[in-house]
mmCIF file with all atom_site columns, C-alpha atoms in Angstrom:
data_model
loop_
_atom_site.group_PDB
_atom_site.id
_atom_site.type_symbol
_atom_site.label_atom_id
_atom_site.label_alt_id
_atom_site.label_comp_id
_atom_site.label_asym_id
_atom_site.label_entity_id
_atom_site.label_seq_id
_atom_site.pdbx_PDB_ins_code
_atom_site.Cartn_x
_atom_site.Cartn_y
_atom_site.Cartn_z
_atom_site.occupancy
_atom_site.B_iso_or_equiv
_atom_site.pdbx_formal_charge
_atom_site.auth_seq_id
_atom_site.auth_comp_id
_atom_site.auth_asym_id
_atom_site.auth_atom_id
_atom_site.pdbx_PDB_model_num
ATOM 1   C CA . MET A 1 1   ? 57.399 40.299 -19.052 1.00 47.00 ? 1   MET A CA 1
ATOM 2   C CA . GLN A 1 2   ? 57.372 36.551 -19.725 1.00 48.00 ? 2   GLN A CA 1
ATOM 3   C CA . SER A 1 3   ? 60.429 36.931 -21.957 1.00 69.00 ? 3   SER A CA 1
ATOM 4   C CA . LEU A 1 4   ? 62.312 38.930 -19.311 1.00 73.00 ? 4   LEU A CA 1
ATOM 5   C CA . GLN A 1 5   ? 61.503 36.368 -16.623 1.00 71.00 ? 5   GLN A CA 1
ATOM 6   C CA . HIS A 1 6   ? 62.681 33.576 -18.905 1.00 71.00 ? 6   HIS A CA 1
ATOM 7   C CA . LYS A 1 7   ? 65.988 35.391 -19.447 1.00 81.00 ? 7   LYS A CA 1
ATOM 8   C CA . LEU A 1 8   ? 66.462 35.905 -15.716 1.00 82.00 ? 8   LEU A CA 1
ATOM 9   C CA . ASP A 1 9   ? 65.665 32.252 -15.037 1.00 82.00 ? 9   ASP A CA 1
ATOM 10  C CA . ALA A 1 10  ? 68.180 31.163 -17.668 1.00 81.00 ? 10  ALA A CA 1
ATOM 11  C CA . ALA A 1 11  ? 70.811 33.512 -16.249 1.00 88.00 ? 11  ALA A CA 1
ATOM 12  C CA . ARG A 1 12  ? 70.247 32.121 -12.760 1.00 89.00 ? 12  ARG A CA 1
ATOM 13  C CA . VAL A 1 13  ? 70.807 28.592 -14.067 1.00 85.00 ? 13  VAL A CA 1
ATOM 14  C CA . GLN A 1 14  ? 73.964 29.661 -15.879 1.00 89.00 ? 14  GLN A CA 1
ATOM 15  C CA . PHE A 1 15  ? 75.256 31.375 -12.770 1.00 94.00 ? 15  PHE A CA 1
ATOM 16  C CA . GLY A 1 16  ? 74.665 28.272 -10.667 1.00 92.00 ? 16  GLY A CA 1
ATOM 17  C CA . LYS A 1 17  ? 76.438 25.958 -13.082 1.00 90.00 ? 17  LYS A CA 1
ATOM 18  C CA . PHE A 1 18  ? 79.339 28.403 -13.401 1.00 95.00 ? 18  PHE A CA 1
ATOM 19  C CA . LEU A 1 19  ? 79.638 28.569 -9.606  1.00 96.00 ? 19  LEU A CA 1
ATOM 20  C CA . ARG A 1 20  ? 79.636 24.772 -9.468  1.00 93.00 ? 20  ARG A CA 1
ATOM 21  C CA . ASN A 1 21  ? 82.293 24.531 -12.177 1.00 94.00 ? 21  ASN A CA 1
ATOM 22  C CA . TRP A 1 22  ? 84.494 27.037 -10.327 1.00 97.00 ? 22  TRP A CA 1
ATOM 23  C CA . ARG A 1 23  ? 84.078 25.166 -7.051  1.00 96.00 ? 23  ARG A CA 1
ATOM 24  C CA . ARG A 1 24  ? 84.930 21.832 -8.632  1.00 94.00 ? 24  ARG A CA 1
ATOM 25  C CA . SER A 1 25  ? 87.926 23.272 -10.459 1.00 96.00 ? 25  SER A CA 1
ATOM 26  C CA . ASN A 1 26  ? 89.285 24.228 -7.029  1.00 96.00 ? 26  ASN A CA 1
ATOM 27  C CA . ASP A 1 27  ? 88.447 20.767 -5.596  1.00 96.00 ? 27  ASP A CA 1
ATOM 28  C CA . TRP A 1 28  ? 86.124 22.376 -3.046  1.00 97.00 ? 28  TRP A CA 1
ATOM 29  C CA . SER A 1 29  ? 82.991 21.095 -1.383  1.00 96.00 ? 29  SER A CA 1
ATOM 30  C CA . VAL A 1 30  ? 80.018 23.409 -0.874  1.00 95.00 ? 30  VAL A CA 1
ATOM 31  C CA . THR A 1 31  ? 81.204 23.996 2.712   1.00 97.00 ? 31  THR A CA 1
ATOM 32  C CA . THR A 1 32  ? 84.852 24.830 1.971   1.00 97.00 ? 32  THR A CA 1
ATOM 33  C CA . ALA A 1 33  ? 84.295 28.603 1.875   1.00 97.00 ? 33  ALA A CA 1
ATOM 34  C CA . GLN A 1 34  ? 82.378 28.440 5.144   1.00 97.00 ? 34  GLN A CA 1
ATOM 35  C CA . ASP A 1 35  ? 85.063 26.251 6.748   1.00 98.00 ? 35  ASP A CA 1
ATOM 36  C CA . TRP A 1 36  ? 87.743 28.713 5.655   1.00 98.00 ? 36  TRP A CA 1
ATOM 37  C CA . ALA A 1 37  ? 85.862 31.600 7.240   1.00 97.00 ? 37  ALA A CA 1
ATOM 38  C CA . LYS A 1 38  ? 85.472 29.616 10.460  1.00 97.00 ? 38  LYS A CA 1
ATOM 39  C CA . ALA A 1 39  ? 89.200 28.829 10.539  1.00 97.00 ? 39  ALA A CA 1
ATOM 40  C CA . CYS A 1 40  ? 90.298 32.376 9.682   1.00 97.00 ? 40  CYS A CA 1
ATOM 41  C CA . PRO A 1 41  ? 87.775 34.906 11.078  1.00 96.00 ? 41  PRO A CA 1
ATOM 42  C CA . ALA A 1 42  ? 90.349 37.703 10.931  1.00 96.00 ? 42  ALA A CA 1
ATOM 43  C CA . LEU A 1 43  ? 90.560 37.200 7.158   1.00 96.00 ? 43  LEU A CA 1
ATOM 44  C CA . ILE A 1 44  ? 86.919 36.434 6.373   1.00 97.00 ? 44  ILE A CA 1
ATOM 45  C CA . PRO A 1 45  ? 84.492 37.803 8.992   1.00 96.00 ? 45  PRO A CA 1
ATOM 46  C CA . TRP A 1 46  ? 81.750 35.312 9.823   1.00 95.00 ? 46  TRP A CA 1
ATOM 47  C CA . SER A 1 47  ? 79.096 37.752 8.610   1.00 94.00 ? 47  SER A CA 1
ATOM 48  C CA . LEU A 1 48  ? 80.762 37.768 5.169   1.00 95.00 ? 48  LEU A CA 1
ATOM 49  C CA . ARG A 1 49  ? 81.098 34.014 4.784   1.00 95.00 ? 49  ARG A CA 1
ATOM 50  C CA . VAL A 1 50  ? 79.359 32.121 1.993   1.00 96.00 ? 50  VAL A CA 1
ATOM 51  C CA . ALA A 1 51  ? 77.484 29.465 3.986   1.00 95.00 ? 51  ALA A CA 1
ATOM 52  C CA . GLY A 1 52  ? 77.371 25.909 2.663   1.00 94.00 ? 52  GLY A CA 1
ATOM 53  C CA . GLY A 1 53  ? 73.587 25.849 2.322   1.00 94.00 ? 53  GLY A CA 1
ATOM 54  C CA . GLN A 1 54  ? 73.632 29.207 0.577   1.00 95.00 ? 54  GLN A CA 1
ATOM 55  C CA . TRP A 1 55  ? 76.287 27.985 -1.859  1.00 96.00 ? 55  TRP A CA 1
ATOM 56  C CA . GLY A 1 56  ? 74.281 24.865 -2.662  1.00 93.00 ? 56  GLY A CA 1
ATOM 57  C CA . ASN A 1 57  ? 71.118 26.881 -3.258  1.00 93.00 ? 57  ASN A CA 1
ATOM 58  C CA . LEU A 1 58  ? 72.980 29.243 -5.598  1.00 94.00 ? 58  LEU A CA 1
ATOM 59  C CA . GLU A 1 59  ? 74.392 26.323 -7.563  1.00 91.00 ? 59  GLU A CA 1
ATOM 60  C CA . ASN A 1 60  ? 70.949 24.779 -7.934  1.00 84.00 ? 60  ASN A CA 1
ATOM 61  C CA . GLY A 1 61  ? 69.251 28.021 -8.988  1.00 84.00 ? 61  GLY A CA 1
ATOM 62  C CA . LYS A 1 62  ? 67.044 28.117 -5.900  1.00 85.00 ? 62  LYS A CA 1
ATOM 63  C CA . VAL A 1 63  ? 67.855 31.684 -4.844  1.00 86.00 ? 63  VAL A CA 1
ATOM 64  C CA . HIS A 1 64  ? 65.318 33.774 -6.767  1.00 82.00 ? 64  HIS A CA 1
ATOM 65  C CA . GLN A 1 65  ? 65.859 37.067 -4.928  1.00 86.00 ? 65  GLN A CA 1
ATOM 66  C CA . PRO A 1 66  ? 69.366 37.122 -3.445  1.00 90.00 ? 66  PRO A CA 1
ATOM 67  C CA . GLN A 1 67  ? 70.369 39.832 -1.019  1.00 93.00 ? 67  GLN A CA 1
ATOM 68  C CA . PRO A 1 68  ? 73.088 42.325 -2.058  1.00 94.00 ? 68  PRO A CA 1
ATOM 69  C CA . SER A 1 69  ? 75.228 40.781 0.685   1.00 96.00 ? 69  SER A CA 1
ATOM 70  C CA . THR A 1 70  ? 75.398 37.561 -1.363  1.00 96.00 ? 70  THR A CA 1
ATOM 71  C CA . PHE A 1 71  ? 77.492 39.229 -4.043  1.00 97.00 ? 71  PHE A CA 1
ATOM 72  C CA . ILE A 1 72  ? 79.567 41.116 -1.476  1.00 97.00 ? 72  ILE A CA 1
ATOM 73  C CA . GLN A 1 73  ? 80.368 37.757 0.171   1.00 97.00 ? 73  GLN A CA 1
ATOM 74  C CA . LEU A 1 74  ? 81.449 36.241 -3.149  1.00 98.00 ? 74  LEU A CA 1
ATOM 75  C CA . GLY A 1 75  ? 83.554 39.321 -3.861  1.00 98.00 ? 75  GLY A CA 1
ATOM 76  C CA . VAL A 1 76  ? 85.288 39.098 -0.479  1.00 97.00 ? 76  VAL A CA 1
ATOM 77  C CA . LEU A 1 77  ? 85.942 35.386 -0.995  1.00 98.00 ? 77  LEU A CA 1
ATOM 78  C CA . ASN A 1 78  ? 87.437 36.076 -4.417  1.00 98.00 ? 78  ASN A CA 1
ATOM 79  C CA . GLU A 1 79  ? 89.672 38.849 -3.047  1.00 97.00 ? 79  GLU A CA 1
ATOM 80  C CA . CYS A 1 80  ? 90.948 36.563 -0.302  1.00 97.00 ? 80  CYS A CA 1
ATOM 81  C CA . LEU A 1 81  ? 91.888 33.957 -2.910  1.00 97.00 ? 81  LEU A CA 1
ATOM 82  C CA . ALA A 1 82  ? 94.146 36.555 -4.507  1.00 97.00 ? 82  ALA A CA 1
ATOM 83  C CA . LEU A 1 83  ? 96.144 36.948 -1.282  1.00 96.00 ? 83  LEU A CA 1
ATOM 84  C CA . GLU A 1 84  ? 99.456 35.152 -0.835  1.00 93.00 ? 84  GLU A CA 1
ATOM 85  C CA . ASP A 1 85  ? 98.756 34.673 2.870   1.00 95.00 ? 85  ASP A CA 1
ATOM 86  C CA . ARG A 1 86  ? 95.404 32.926 3.133   1.00 96.00 ? 86  ARG A CA 1
ATOM 87  C CA . GLY A 1 87  ? 95.390 32.647 6.896   1.00 95.00 ? 87  GLY A CA 1
ATOM 88  C CA . PRO A 1 88  ? 96.477 30.123 9.550   1.00 95.00 ? 88  PRO A CA 1
ATOM 89  C CA . ILE A 1 89  ? 94.514 27.008 8.600   1.00 96.00 ? 89  ILE A CA 1
ATOM 90  C CA . LYS A 1 90  ? 95.292 24.048 10.862  1.00 95.00 ? 90  LYS A CA 1
ATOM 91  C CA . ASP A 1 91  ? 93.308 21.371 9.031   1.00 96.00 ? 91  ASP A CA 1
ATOM 92  C CA . ARG A 1 92  ? 95.593 19.988 6.340   1.00 96.00 ? 92  ARG A CA 1
ATOM 93  C CA . THR A 1 93  ? 92.887 19.080 3.818   1.00 96.00 ? 93  THR A CA 1
ATOM 94  C CA . LEU A 1 94  ? 91.236 22.485 4.119   1.00 97.00 ? 94  LEU A CA 1
ATOM 95  C CA . ARG A 1 95  ? 94.603 24.251 3.913   1.00 97.00 ? 95  ARG A CA 1
ATOM 96  C CA . ASP A 1 96  ? 95.571 22.364 0.755   1.00 97.00 ? 96  ASP A CA 1
ATOM 97  C CA . ARG A 1 97  ? 92.223 23.139 -0.890  1.00 97.00 ? 97  ARG A CA 1
ATOM 98  C CA . VAL A 1 98  ? 92.420 26.818 -0.043  1.00 97.00 ? 98  VAL A CA 1
ATOM 99  C CA . GLN A 1 99  ? 96.045 27.149 -1.120  1.00 97.00 ? 99  GLN A CA 1
ATOM 100 C CA . ARG A 1 100 ? 95.431 25.509 -4.519  1.00 96.00 ? 100 ARG A CA 1
ATOM 101 C CA . ALA A 1 101 ? 92.270 27.471 -5.309  1.00 97.00 ? 101 ALA A CA 1
ATOM 102 C CA . GLN A 1 102 ? 92.277 30.203 -7.936  1.00 97.00 ? 102 GLN A CA 1
ATOM 103 C CA . PRO A 1 103 ? 90.156 33.384 -7.948  1.00 98.00 ? 103 PRO A CA 1
ATOM 104 C CA . VAL A 1 104 ? 87.913 34.416 -10.818 1.00 98.00 ? 104 VAL A CA 1
ATOM 105 C CA . ARG A 1 105 ? 89.454 37.134 -12.974 1.00 97.00 ? 105 ARG A CA 1
ATOM 106 C CA . HIS A 1 106 ? 88.627 39.198 -16.024 1.00 97.00 ? 106 HIS A CA 1
ATOM 107 C CA . PRO A 1 107 ? 90.651 38.468 -19.191 1.00 95.00 ? 107 PRO A CA 1
ATOM 108 C CA . ASP A 1 108 ? 92.921 41.410 -18.308 1.00 96.00 ? 108 ASP A CA 1
ATOM 109 C CA . GLY A 1 109 ? 93.678 39.936 -14.889 1.00 95.00 ? 109 GLY A CA 1
ATOM 110 C CA . ARG A 1 110 ? 91.399 42.113 -12.769 1.00 97.00 ? 110 ARG A CA 1
ATOM 111 C CA . LEU A 1 111 ? 89.643 40.314 -9.945  1.00 97.00 ? 111 LEU A CA 1
ATOM 112 C CA . TRP A 1 112 ? 85.898 39.896 -9.994  1.00 98.00 ? 112 TRP A CA 1
ATOM 113 C CA . GLY A 1 113 ? 84.269 42.087 -7.381  1.00 98.00 ? 113 GLY A CA 1
ATOM 114 C CA . ALA A 1 114 ? 80.747 42.124 -5.974  1.00 98.00 ? 114 ALA A CA 1
ATOM 115 C CA . GLU A 1 115 ? 79.429 44.042 -8.991  1.00 98.00 ? 115 GLU A CA 1
ATOM 116 C CA . ASP A 1 116 ? 80.829 41.400 -11.355 1.00 98.00 ? 116 ASP A CA 1
ATOM 117 C CA . TRP A 1 117 ? 79.183 38.551 -9.475  1.00 98.00 ? 117 TRP A CA 1
ATOM 118 C CA . PHE A 1 118 ? 75.880 40.409 -9.634  1.00 97.00 ? 118 PHE A CA 1
ATOM 119 C CA . ALA A 1 119 ? 76.294 41.127 -13.352 1.00 97.00 ? 119 ALA A CA 1
ATOM 120 C CA . CYS A 1 120 ? 76.922 37.434 -13.919 1.00 96.00 ? 120 CYS A CA 1
ATOM 121 C CA . TYR A 1 121 ? 73.837 36.492 -11.905 1.00 96.00 ? 121 TYR A CA 1
ATOM 122 C CA . ILE A 1 122 ? 71.554 38.628 -14.092 1.00 93.00 ? 122 ILE A CA 1
ATOM 123 C CA . GLY A 1 123 ? 73.176 37.466 -17.333 1.00 92.00 ? 123 GLY A CA 1
ATOM 124 C CA . LYS A 1 124 ? 75.251 40.553 -18.149 1.00 95.00 ? 124 LYS A CA 1
ATOM 125 C CA . LEU A 1 125 ? 78.692 38.986 -17.693 1.00 96.00 ? 125 LEU A CA 1
ATOM 126 C CA . GLU A 1 126 ? 80.140 35.588 -18.578 1.00 94.00 ? 126 GLU A CA 1
ATOM 127 C CA . GLY A 1 127 ? 82.770 33.840 -16.530 1.00 94.00 ? 127 GLY A CA 1
ATOM 128 C CA . PRO A 1 128 ? 86.129 32.540 -17.824 1.00 94.00 ? 128 PRO A CA 1
ATOM 129 C CA . ALA A 1 129 ? 85.751 30.344 -20.875 1.00 89.00 ? 129 ALA A CA 1
ATOM 130 C CA . GLY A 1 130 ? 87.140 27.255 -19.180 1.00 89.00 ? 130 GLY A CA 1
ATOM 131 C CA . LEU A 1 131 ? 84.526 27.446 -16.445 1.00 93.00 ? 131 LEU A CA 1
ATOM 132 C CA . TRP A 1 132 ? 81.508 28.770 -18.324 1.00 92.00 ? 132 TRP A CA 1
ATOM 133 C CA . PRO A 1 133 ? 78.790 26.123 -18.860 1.00 85.00 ? 133 PRO A CA 1
ATOM 134 C CA . ARG A 1 134 ? 77.876 25.038 -22.356 1.00 81.00 ? 134 ARG A CA 1
ATOM 135 C CA . GLN A 1 135 ? 74.597 26.306 -23.750 1.00 77.00 ? 135 GLN A CA 1
ATOM 136 C CA . GLU A 1 136 ? 73.234 22.799 -24.283 1.00 82.00 ? 136 GLU A CA 1
ATOM 137 C CA . GLU A 1 137 ? 73.676 22.101 -20.559 1.00 77.00 ? 137 GLU A CA 1
ATOM 138 C CA . ILE A 1 138 ? 71.802 25.288 -19.683 1.00 74.00 ? 138 ILE A CA 1
ATOM 139 C CA . ASP A 1 139 ? 68.981 24.446 -22.083 1.00 82.00 ? 139 ASP A CA 1
ATOM 140 C CA . ALA A 1 140 ? 68.732 20.932 -20.634 1.00 83.00 ? 140 ALA A CA 1
ATOM 141 C CA . GLU A 1 141 ? 68.587 22.320 -17.090 1.00 80.00 ? 141 GLU A CA 1
ATOM 142 C CA . ILE A 1 142 ? 65.786 24.726 -17.958 1.00 81.00 ? 142 ILE A CA 1
ATOM 143 C CA . GLU A 1 143 ? 63.859 22.140 -19.973 1.00 87.00 ? 143 GLU A CA 1
ATOM 144 C CA . THR A 1 144 ? 64.137 19.628 -17.127 1.00 88.00 ? 144 THR A CA 1
ATOM 145 C CA . LYS A 1 145 ? 62.595 22.127 -14.725 1.00 86.00 ? 145 LYS A CA 1
ATOM 146 C CA . LEU A 1 146 ? 59.776 22.866 -17.173 1.00 87.00 ? 146 LEU A CA 1
ATOM 147 C CA . LEU A 1 147 ? 59.066 19.161 -17.572 1.00 91.00 ? 147 LEU A CA 1
ATOM 148 C CA . ARG A 1 148 ? 59.081 18.632 -13.813 1.00 90.00 ? 148 ARG A CA 1
ATOM 149 C CA . ASN A 1 149 ? 56.693 21.538 -13.305 1.00 89.00 ? 149 ASN A CA 1
ATOM 150 C CA . LEU A 1 150 ? 54.324 20.184 -15.958 1.00 91.00 ? 150 LEU A CA 1
ATOM 151 C CA . PHE A 1 151 ? 54.466 16.722 -14.409 1.00 92.00 ? 151 PHE A CA 1
ATOM 152 C CA . GLU A 1 152 ? 53.687 18.056 -10.931 1.00 91.00 ? 152 GLU A CA 1
ATOM 153 C CA . ARG A 1 153 ? 50.794 20.160 -12.235 1.00 90.00 ? 153 ARG A CA 1
ATOM 154 C CA . ALA A 1 154 ? 49.371 17.202 -14.145 1.00 91.00 ? 154 ALA A CA 1
ATOM 155 C CA . VAL A 1 155 ? 49.691 14.887 -11.143 1.00 91.00 ? 155 VAL A CA 1
ATOM 156 C CA . GLU A 1 156 ? 47.800 17.364 -8.989  1.00 91.00 ? 156 GLU A CA 1
ATOM 157 C CA . HIS A 1 157 ? 45.204 17.923 -11.719 1.00 88.00 ? 157 HIS A CA 1
ATOM 158 C CA . VAL A 1 158 ? 44.356 14.266 -12.249 1.00 86.00 ? 158 VAL A CA 1
ATOM 159 C CA . GLY A 1 159 ? 44.713 13.329 -8.579  1.00 90.00 ? 159 GLY A CA 1
ATOM 160 C CA . LEU A 1 160 ? 47.205 10.500 -9.047  1.00 88.00 ? 160 LEU A CA 1
ATOM 161 C CA . ARG A 1 161 ? 50.087 9.525  -6.823  1.00 89.00 ? 161 ARG A CA 1
ATOM 162 C CA . PRO A 1 162 ? 53.366 10.728 -8.393  1.00 89.00 ? 162 PRO A CA 1
ATOM 163 C CA . VAL A 1 163 ? 54.743 7.187  -8.564  1.00 88.00 ? 163 VAL A CA 1
ATOM 164 C CA . SER A 1 164 ? 51.651 5.936  -10.406 1.00 90.00 ? 164 SER A CA 1
ATOM 165 C CA . ALA A 1 165 ? 51.767 8.890  -12.806 1.00 90.00 ? 165 ALA A CA 1
ATOM 166 C CA . ALA A 1 166 ? 55.452 8.330  -13.551 1.00 89.00 ? 166 ALA A CA 1
ATOM 167 C CA . MET A 1 167 ? 54.785 4.667  -14.304 1.00 89.00 ? 167 MET A CA 1
ATOM 168 C CA . GLN A 1 168 ? 52.112 5.709  -16.798 1.00 90.00 ? 168 GLN A CA 1
ATOM 169 C CA . VAL A 1 169 ? 54.461 8.211  -18.424 1.00 90.00 ? 169 VAL A CA 1
ATOM 170 C CA . LEU A 1 170 ? 57.211 5.641  -18.821 1.00 89.00 ? 170 LEU A CA 1
ATOM 171 C CA . ARG A 1 171 ? 54.843 2.873  -19.924 1.00 87.00 ? 171 ARG A CA 1
ATOM 172 C CA . GLY A 1 172 ? 53.582 5.104  -22.699 1.00 82.00 ? 172 GLY A CA 1
ATOM 173 C CA . ALA A 1 173 ? 57.133 5.881  -23.782 1.00 82.00 ? 173 ALA A CA 1
ATOM 174 C CA . GLY A 1 174 ? 57.697 2.350  -25.013 1.00 82.00 ? 174 GLY A CA 1
ATOM 175 C CA . ASP A 1 175 ? 60.714 0.125  -24.455 1.00 86.00 ? 175 ASP A CA 1
ATOM 176 C CA . LEU A 1 176 ? 63.366 2.577  -23.214 1.00 87.00 ? 176 LEU A CA 1
ATOM 177 C CA . PRO A 1 177 ? 66.849 1.528  -22.047 1.00 89.00 ? 177 PRO A CA 1
ATOM 178 C CA . MET A 1 178 ? 67.066 1.270  -18.274 1.00 90.00 ? 178 MET A CA 1
ATOM 179 C CA . GLU A 1 179 ? 69.490 4.203  -18.010 1.00 89.00 ? 179 GLU A CA 1
ATOM 180 C CA . GLN A 1 180 ? 66.972 6.451  -19.760 1.00 90.00 ? 180 GLN A CA 1
ATOM 181 C CA . VAL A 1 181 ? 64.149 5.227  -17.511 1.00 90.00 ? 181 VAL A CA 1
ATOM 182 C CA . GLU A 1 182 ? 66.247 5.951  -14.433 1.00 91.00 ? 182 GLU A CA 1
ATOM 183 C CA . ALA A 1 183 ? 67.256 9.377  -15.748 1.00 91.00 ? 183 ALA A CA 1
ATOM 184 C CA . ILE A 1 184 ? 63.631 10.388 -16.356 1.00 91.00 ? 184 ILE A CA 1
ATOM 185 C CA . GLU A 1 185 ? 62.588 9.079  -12.937 1.00 89.00 ? 185 GLU A CA 1
ATOM 186 C CA . ASN A 1 186 ? 65.408 10.998 -11.252 1.00 87.00 ? 186 ASN A CA 1
ATOM 187 C CA . ALA A 1 187 ? 64.463 14.153 -13.121 1.00 89.00 ? 187 ALA A CA 1
ATOM 188 C CA . LEU A 1 188 ? 60.819 13.921 -12.069 1.00 87.00 ? 188 LEU A CA 1
ATOM 189 C CA . PHE A 1 189 ? 61.408 12.874 -8.457  1.00 82.00 ? 189 PHE A CA 1
ATOM 190 C CA . ALA A 1 190 ? 64.922 13.825 -7.352  1.00 78.00 ? 190 ALA A CA 1
ATOM 191 C CA . GLY A 1 191 ? 65.439 17.125 -9.139  1.00 76.00 ? 191 GLY A CA 1
ATOM 192 C CA . GLU A 1 192 ? 68.326 15.866 -11.267 1.00 82.00 ? 192 GLU A CA 1
ATOM 193 C CA . ARG A 1 193 ? 69.042 17.411 -14.657 1.00 80.00 ? 193 ARG A CA 1
ATOM 194 C CA . LEU A 1 194 ? 68.382 15.366 -17.761 1.00 87.00 ? 194 LEU A CA 1
ATOM 195 C CA . ALA A 1 195 ? 71.227 14.903 -20.195 1.00 85.00 ? 195 ALA A CA 1
ATOM 196 C CA . PRO A 1 196 ? 70.662 16.978 -23.349 1.00 84.00 ? 196 PRO A CA 1
ATOM 197 C CA . ALA A 1 197 ? 70.184 13.827 -25.443 1.00 87.00 ? 197 ALA A CA 1
ATOM 198 C CA . ILE A 1 198 ? 67.404 12.518 -23.175 1.00 89.00 ? 198 ILE A CA 1
ATOM 199 C CA . VAL A 1 199 ? 65.432 15.780 -22.954 1.00 89.00 ? 199 VAL A CA 1
ATOM 200 C CA . PRO A 1 200 ? 63.427 15.244 -26.201 1.00 90.00 ? 200 PRO A CA 1
ATOM 201 C CA . ILE A 1 201 ? 62.660 11.638 -25.185 1.00 91.00 ? 201 ILE A CA 1
ATOM 202 C CA . ALA A 1 202 ? 61.316 12.765 -21.819 1.00 92.00 ? 202 ALA A CA 1
ATOM 203 C CA . ARG A 1 203 ? 59.390 15.641 -23.402 1.00 91.00 ? 203 ARG A CA 1
ATOM 204 C CA . GLN A 1 204 ? 57.720 13.326 -25.925 1.00 91.00 ? 204 GLN A CA 1
ATOM 205 C CA . ALA A 1 205 ? 56.786 10.806 -23.236 1.00 91.00 ? 205 ALA A CA 1
ATOM 206 C CA . LEU A 1 206 ? 55.416 13.397 -20.829 1.00 92.00 ? 206 LEU A CA 1
ATOM 207 C CA . ASP A 1 207 ? 53.510 15.334 -23.486 1.00 91.00 ? 207 ASP A CA 1
ATOM 208 C CA . ALA A 1 208 ? 51.865 12.149 -24.729 1.00 90.00 ? 208 ALA A CA 1
ATOM 209 C CA . TRP A 1 209 ? 50.692 11.267 -21.223 1.00 91.00 ? 209 TRP A CA 1
ATOM 210 C CA . VAL A 1 210 ? 49.475 14.789 -20.406 1.00 91.00 ? 210 VAL A CA 1
ATOM 211 C CA . ARG A 1 211 ? 47.552 15.015 -23.693 1.00 90.00 ? 211 ARG A CA 1
ATOM 212 C CA . GLU A 1 212 ? 45.637 11.914 -22.657 1.00 87.00 ? 212 GLU A CA 1
ATOM 213 C CA . ALA A 1 213 ? 45.300 12.566 -18.918 1.00 86.00 ? 213 ALA A CA 1
ATOM 214 C CA . ALA A 1 214 ? 45.014 16.360 -18.769 1.00 83.00 ? 214 ALA A CA 1
ATOM 215 C CA . PRO A 1 215 ? 44.894 17.896 -22.278 1.00 85.00 ? 215 PRO A CA 1
ATOM 216 C CA . GLU A 1 216 ? 43.821 21.298 -20.932 1.00 81.00 ? 216 GLU A CA 1
ATOM 217 C CA . LEU A 1 217 ? 47.265 21.691 -19.346 1.00 78.00 ? 217 LEU A CA 1
ATOM 218 C CA . ILE A 1 218 ? 48.967 21.354 -22.726 1.00 70.00 ? 218 ILE A CA 1
ATOM 219 C CA . THR A 1 219 ? 46.687 24.071 -24.116 1.00 59.00 ? 219 THR A CA 1
ATOM 220 C CA . SER A 1 220 ? 47.367 26.284 -21.108 1.00 55.00 ? 220 SER A CA 1
ATOM 221 C CA . GLU A 1 221 ? 51.104 25.807 -21.421 1.00 56.00 ? 221 GLU A CA 1
ATOM 222 C CA . ALA A 1 222 ? 51.046 26.672 -25.123 1.00 48.00 ? 222 ALA A CA 1
ATOM 223 C CA . GLU A 1 223 ? 49.089 29.847 -24.453 1.00 47.00 ? 223 GLU A CA 1
ATOM 224 C CA . THR A 1 224 ? 51.492 30.886 -21.675 1.00 47.00 ? 224 THR A CA 1
ATOM 225 C CA . GLY A 1 225 ? 54.503 30.329 -23.891 1.00 49.00 ? 225 GLY A CA 1
ATOM 226 C CA . ALA A 1 226 ? 52.936 32.367 -26.697 1.00 43.00 ? 226 ALA A CA 1
ATOM 227 C CA . SER A 1 227 ? 52.408 35.313 -24.371 1.00 43.00 ? 227 SER A CA 1
#
């Protein structure tokens, strides 16, 4: 069960990064799809829009149990991007972004439908090679979340303020370059992903602090991973 959950978590991260890469390749913001639906309700019914907050949560892997409608909405959006007439959009910036955007297709040219978006979400289908995230980025995203979870558990366990705990972690790490210090701080506090090269540095620093401050958590984590 632990292995299956890990695979689903990894797939959710991959899906989010792929969605972000697709959005950025089209020069969209997280609200562009929603703005398009608002401008062209005859083309994209409001009930089938992909809302900006929903898009952001999908990108960040925060939607753990999406509704079937989520994948229907993405399928409708993708189908509309395949149309030559993409609706009467008055705002010039929005119109330009919508007109330039490209749908997601299979290698044989078929459009992705709702079932394809769902298959991608659960890790059964990869997106186009140019948009698919690299494995090292996925691993860094997952590892960052694991480190953040361990840090938060340790902070609660020892009863320290998060800022004080982070200072102890970084002090024990030695003389790190400022960019690495800032990256680790942002990962622990702001939810940002660590760069792949910094992940082992952060892991070593955090593990060393937890072993001293709350060694039972390290043992618990090892036992959970083994199961």
